PDB file of C-alpha atoms in Angstrom:
ATOM      1  CA  MET A   1       1.790 -21.675  -2.196  1.00 50.00           C
ATOM      2  CA  GLY A   2      -1.472 -23.492  -2.865  1.00 47.00           C
ATOM      3  CA  ALA A   3      -3.131 -20.448  -4.477  1.00 49.00           C
ATOM      4  CA  ALA A   4      -0.165 -19.805  -6.746  1.00 48.00           C
ATOM      5  CA  SER A   5      -0.170 -23.420  -7.928  1.00 46.00           C
ATOM      6  CA  GLY A   6      -3.882 -23.228  -8.704  1.00 47.00           C
ATOM      7  CA  THR A   7      -3.364 -20.073 -10.766  1.00 47.00           C
ATOM      8  CA  ALA A   8      -0.512 -21.617 -12.741  1.00 47.00           C
ATOM      9  CA  ASN A   9      -2.634 -24.687 -13.518  1.00 45.00           C
ATOM     10  CA  ALA A  10      -5.557 -22.527 -14.660  1.00 46.00           C
ATOM     11  CA  GLU A  11      -3.244 -20.536 -16.962  1.00 46.00           C
ATOM     12  CA  SER A  12      -1.830 -23.741 -18.436  1.00 45.00           C
ATOM     13  CA  LEU A  13      -5.332 -25.020 -19.168  1.00 47.00           C
ATOM     14  CA  SER A  14      -6.437 -21.797 -20.873  1.00 47.00           C
ATOM     15  CA  ALA A  15      -3.246 -21.699 -22.947  1.00 48.00           C
ATOM     16  CA  ALA A  16      -4.041 -25.215 -24.166  1.00 57.00           C
ATOM     17  CA  ALA A  17      -7.586 -24.212 -25.232  1.00 72.00           C
ATOM     18  CA  ILE A  18      -8.260 -24.780 -28.902  1.00 80.00           C
ATOM     19  CA  ARG A  19      -8.430 -21.558 -30.901  1.00 91.00           C
ATOM     20  CA  THR A  20     -11.389 -21.092 -33.208  1.00 96.00           C
ATOM     21  CA  TYR A  21     -11.800 -18.763 -36.168  1.00 97.00           C
ATOM     22  CA  PRO A  22     -15.066 -17.144 -37.317  1.00 97.00           C
ATOM     23  CA  ILE A  23     -16.469 -17.884 -40.740  1.00 97.00           C
ATOM     24  CA  ALA A  24     -17.395 -14.967 -43.000  1.00 97.00           C
ATOM     25  CA  PRO A  25     -20.397 -12.927 -41.858  1.00 96.00           C
ATOM     26  CA  GLY A  26     -23.724 -13.467 -43.559  1.00 95.00           C
ATOM     27  CA  VAL A  27     -22.867 -16.784 -45.187  1.00 94.00           C
ATOM     28  CA  SER A  28     -23.276 -20.465 -44.505  1.00 96.00           C
ATOM     29  CA  VAL A  29     -20.271 -22.528 -45.596  1.00 97.00           C
ATOM     30  CA  ASN A  30     -20.184 -26.013 -47.084  1.00 98.00           C
ATOM     31  CA  VAL A  31     -17.930 -28.457 -45.259  1.00 98.00           C
ATOM     32  CA  ARG A  32     -16.423 -30.962 -47.692  1.00 98.00           C
ATOM     33  CA  SER A  33     -14.820 -34.367 -47.274  1.00 98.00           C
ATOM     34  CA  GLY A  34     -11.577 -33.109 -48.871  1.00 98.00           C
ATOM     35  CA  PRO A  35      -9.807 -29.922 -49.993  1.00 98.00           C
ATOM     36  CA  GLY A  36     -11.842 -29.100 -53.097  1.00 98.00           C
ATOM     37  CA  THR A  37     -15.273 -28.512 -54.555  1.00 97.00           C
ATOM     38  CA  HIS A  38     -15.284 -31.945 -56.214  1.00 97.00           C
ATOM     39  CA  TYR A  39     -15.407 -33.545 -52.744  1.00 98.00           C
ATOM     40  CA  SER A  40     -18.830 -34.271 -51.274  1.00 98.00           C
ATOM     41  CA  VAL A  41     -20.538 -31.855 -48.883  1.00 98.00           C
ATOM     42  CA  VAL A  42     -20.673 -33.512 -45.457  1.00 98.00           C
ATOM     43  CA  ARG A  43     -22.503 -30.678 -43.675  1.00 98.00           C
ATOM     44  CA  THR A  44     -23.084 -26.928 -43.816  1.00 98.00           C
ATOM     45  CA  LEU A  45     -21.920 -24.452 -41.195  1.00 97.00           C
ATOM     46  CA  PRO A  46     -24.629 -21.918 -40.315  1.00 97.00           C
ATOM     47  CA  GLU A  47     -24.029 -18.159 -40.251  1.00 95.00           C
ATOM     48  CA  GLY A  48     -22.074 -17.062 -37.192  1.00 95.00           C
ATOM     49  CA  SER A  49     -20.109 -20.308 -36.815  1.00 96.00           C
ATOM     50  CA  SER A  50     -16.520 -20.518 -35.639  1.00 97.00           C
ATOM     51  CA  VAL A  51     -14.203 -23.407 -36.475  1.00 98.00           C
ATOM     52  CA  PRO A  52     -10.961 -24.872 -35.141  1.00 97.00           C
ATOM     53  CA  ILE A  53      -8.161 -25.368 -37.663  1.00 97.00           C
ATOM     54  CA  ASN A  54      -6.381 -28.668 -37.034  1.00 96.00           C
ATOM     55  CA  CYS A  55      -4.143 -28.358 -40.085  1.00 97.00           C
ATOM     56  CA  GLN A  56      -4.191 -26.793 -43.563  1.00 98.00           C
ATOM     57  CA  CYS A  57      -3.422 -28.026 -47.064  1.00 98.00           C
ATOM     58  CA  PRO A  58      -3.502 -26.836 -50.665  1.00 98.00           C
ATOM     59  CA  GLY A  59      -6.521 -27.692 -52.797  1.00 98.00           C
ATOM     60  CA  ASP A  60      -8.897 -26.086 -55.273  1.00 98.00           C
ATOM     61  CA  THR A  61      -8.523 -22.315 -55.641  1.00 98.00           C
ATOM     62  CA  ILE A  62     -11.608 -20.567 -54.280  1.00 97.00           C
ATOM     63  CA  SER A  63     -12.686 -16.917 -54.361  1.00 97.00           C
ATOM     64  CA  GLY A  64     -14.660 -16.044 -51.251  1.00 97.00           C
ATOM     65  CA  TYR A  65     -15.376 -13.365 -48.677  1.00 97.00           C
ATOM     66  CA  TYR A  66     -11.720 -13.105 -47.600  1.00 96.00           C
ATOM     67  CA  GLY A  67     -10.160 -13.210 -51.083  1.00 96.00           C
ATOM     68  CA  THR A  68      -8.865 -15.927 -53.384  1.00 97.00           C
ATOM     69  CA  THR A  69      -6.840 -18.834 -52.018  1.00 98.00           C
ATOM     70  CA  ASP A  70      -6.009 -22.492 -52.540  1.00 98.00           C
ATOM     71  CA  ILE A  71      -5.665 -23.091 -48.781  1.00 98.00           C
ATOM     72  CA  TRP A  72      -8.197 -25.459 -47.199  1.00 98.00           C
ATOM     73  CA  ASP A  73      -8.694 -25.765 -43.445  1.00 98.00           C
ATOM     74  CA  ASN A  74      -9.197 -29.157 -41.796  1.00 98.00           C
ATOM     75  CA  ILE A  75     -11.782 -28.515 -39.056  1.00 98.00           C
ATOM     76  CA  ALA A  76     -12.410 -32.147 -38.050  1.00 97.00           C
ATOM     77  CA  ASN A  77     -11.570 -35.631 -39.277  1.00 96.00           C
ATOM     78  CA  GLY A  78     -12.529 -35.709 -42.971  1.00 97.00           C
ATOM     79  CA  GLN A  79     -13.976 -32.164 -42.887  1.00 98.00           C
ATOM     80  CA  PHE A  80     -12.537 -29.236 -44.844  1.00 98.00           C
ATOM     81  CA  VAL A  81     -13.584 -25.645 -45.565  1.00 98.00           C
ATOM     82  CA  SER A  82     -11.975 -23.142 -47.914  1.00 98.00           C
ATOM     83  CA  ASP A  83      -9.816 -20.621 -46.083  1.00 98.00           C
ATOM     84  CA  ALA A  84     -11.452 -17.967 -48.305  1.00 98.00           C
ATOM     85  CA  TYR A  85     -14.407 -18.101 -45.877  1.00 98.00           C
ATOM     86  CA  VAL A  86     -12.490 -18.270 -42.566  1.00 98.00           C
ATOM     87  CA  LYS A  87     -11.180 -15.143 -40.821  1.00 97.00           C
ATOM     88  CA  THR A  88      -7.652 -16.161 -39.831  1.00 96.00           C
ATOM     89  CA  GLY A  89      -6.081 -12.711 -40.080  1.00 95.00           C
ATOM     90  CA  SER A  90      -3.563 -14.019 -42.616  1.00 93.00           C
ATOM     91  CA  ASP A  91      -3.346 -14.718 -46.347  1.00 92.00           C
ATOM     92  CA  GLY A  92      -1.055 -17.655 -45.597  1.00 95.00           C
ATOM     93  CA  TYR A  93      -0.945 -20.713 -43.404  1.00 97.00           C
ATOM     94  CA  VAL A  94      -1.829 -20.268 -39.720  1.00 96.00           C
ATOM     95  CA  ALA A  95      -1.566 -23.968 -38.823  1.00 96.00           C
ATOM     96  CA  GLY A  96       0.671 -26.872 -39.767  1.00 96.00           C
ATOM     97  CA  ARG A  97       0.283 -28.700 -43.053  1.00 97.00           C
ATOM     98  CA  CYS A  98      -2.005 -31.715 -43.078  1.00 96.00           C
ATOM     99  CA  ALA A  99      -0.120 -34.998 -43.413  1.00 87.00           C
TER     100      ALA A  99
END
């Protein structure tokens, strides 16, 4: 019984792990304070980075490595990147809308 319980707990923990998505290869991506290019750059993600997507919202339309979109991904409090540079495997929303 004890071993089975330990396995179930380990599976629950891995299922709760935060999923991350890779940014486009060969580029560094500006992280902005809001969903658009008129927002200030708060940092830059280096090549090879992966990001969590907490929520997504519409913003400026951007053409990037993965096409043209107006979806912006919230990767941390007050930090957004254009979904045109994040490999989500979808042209649409993959997370809930930001409040």
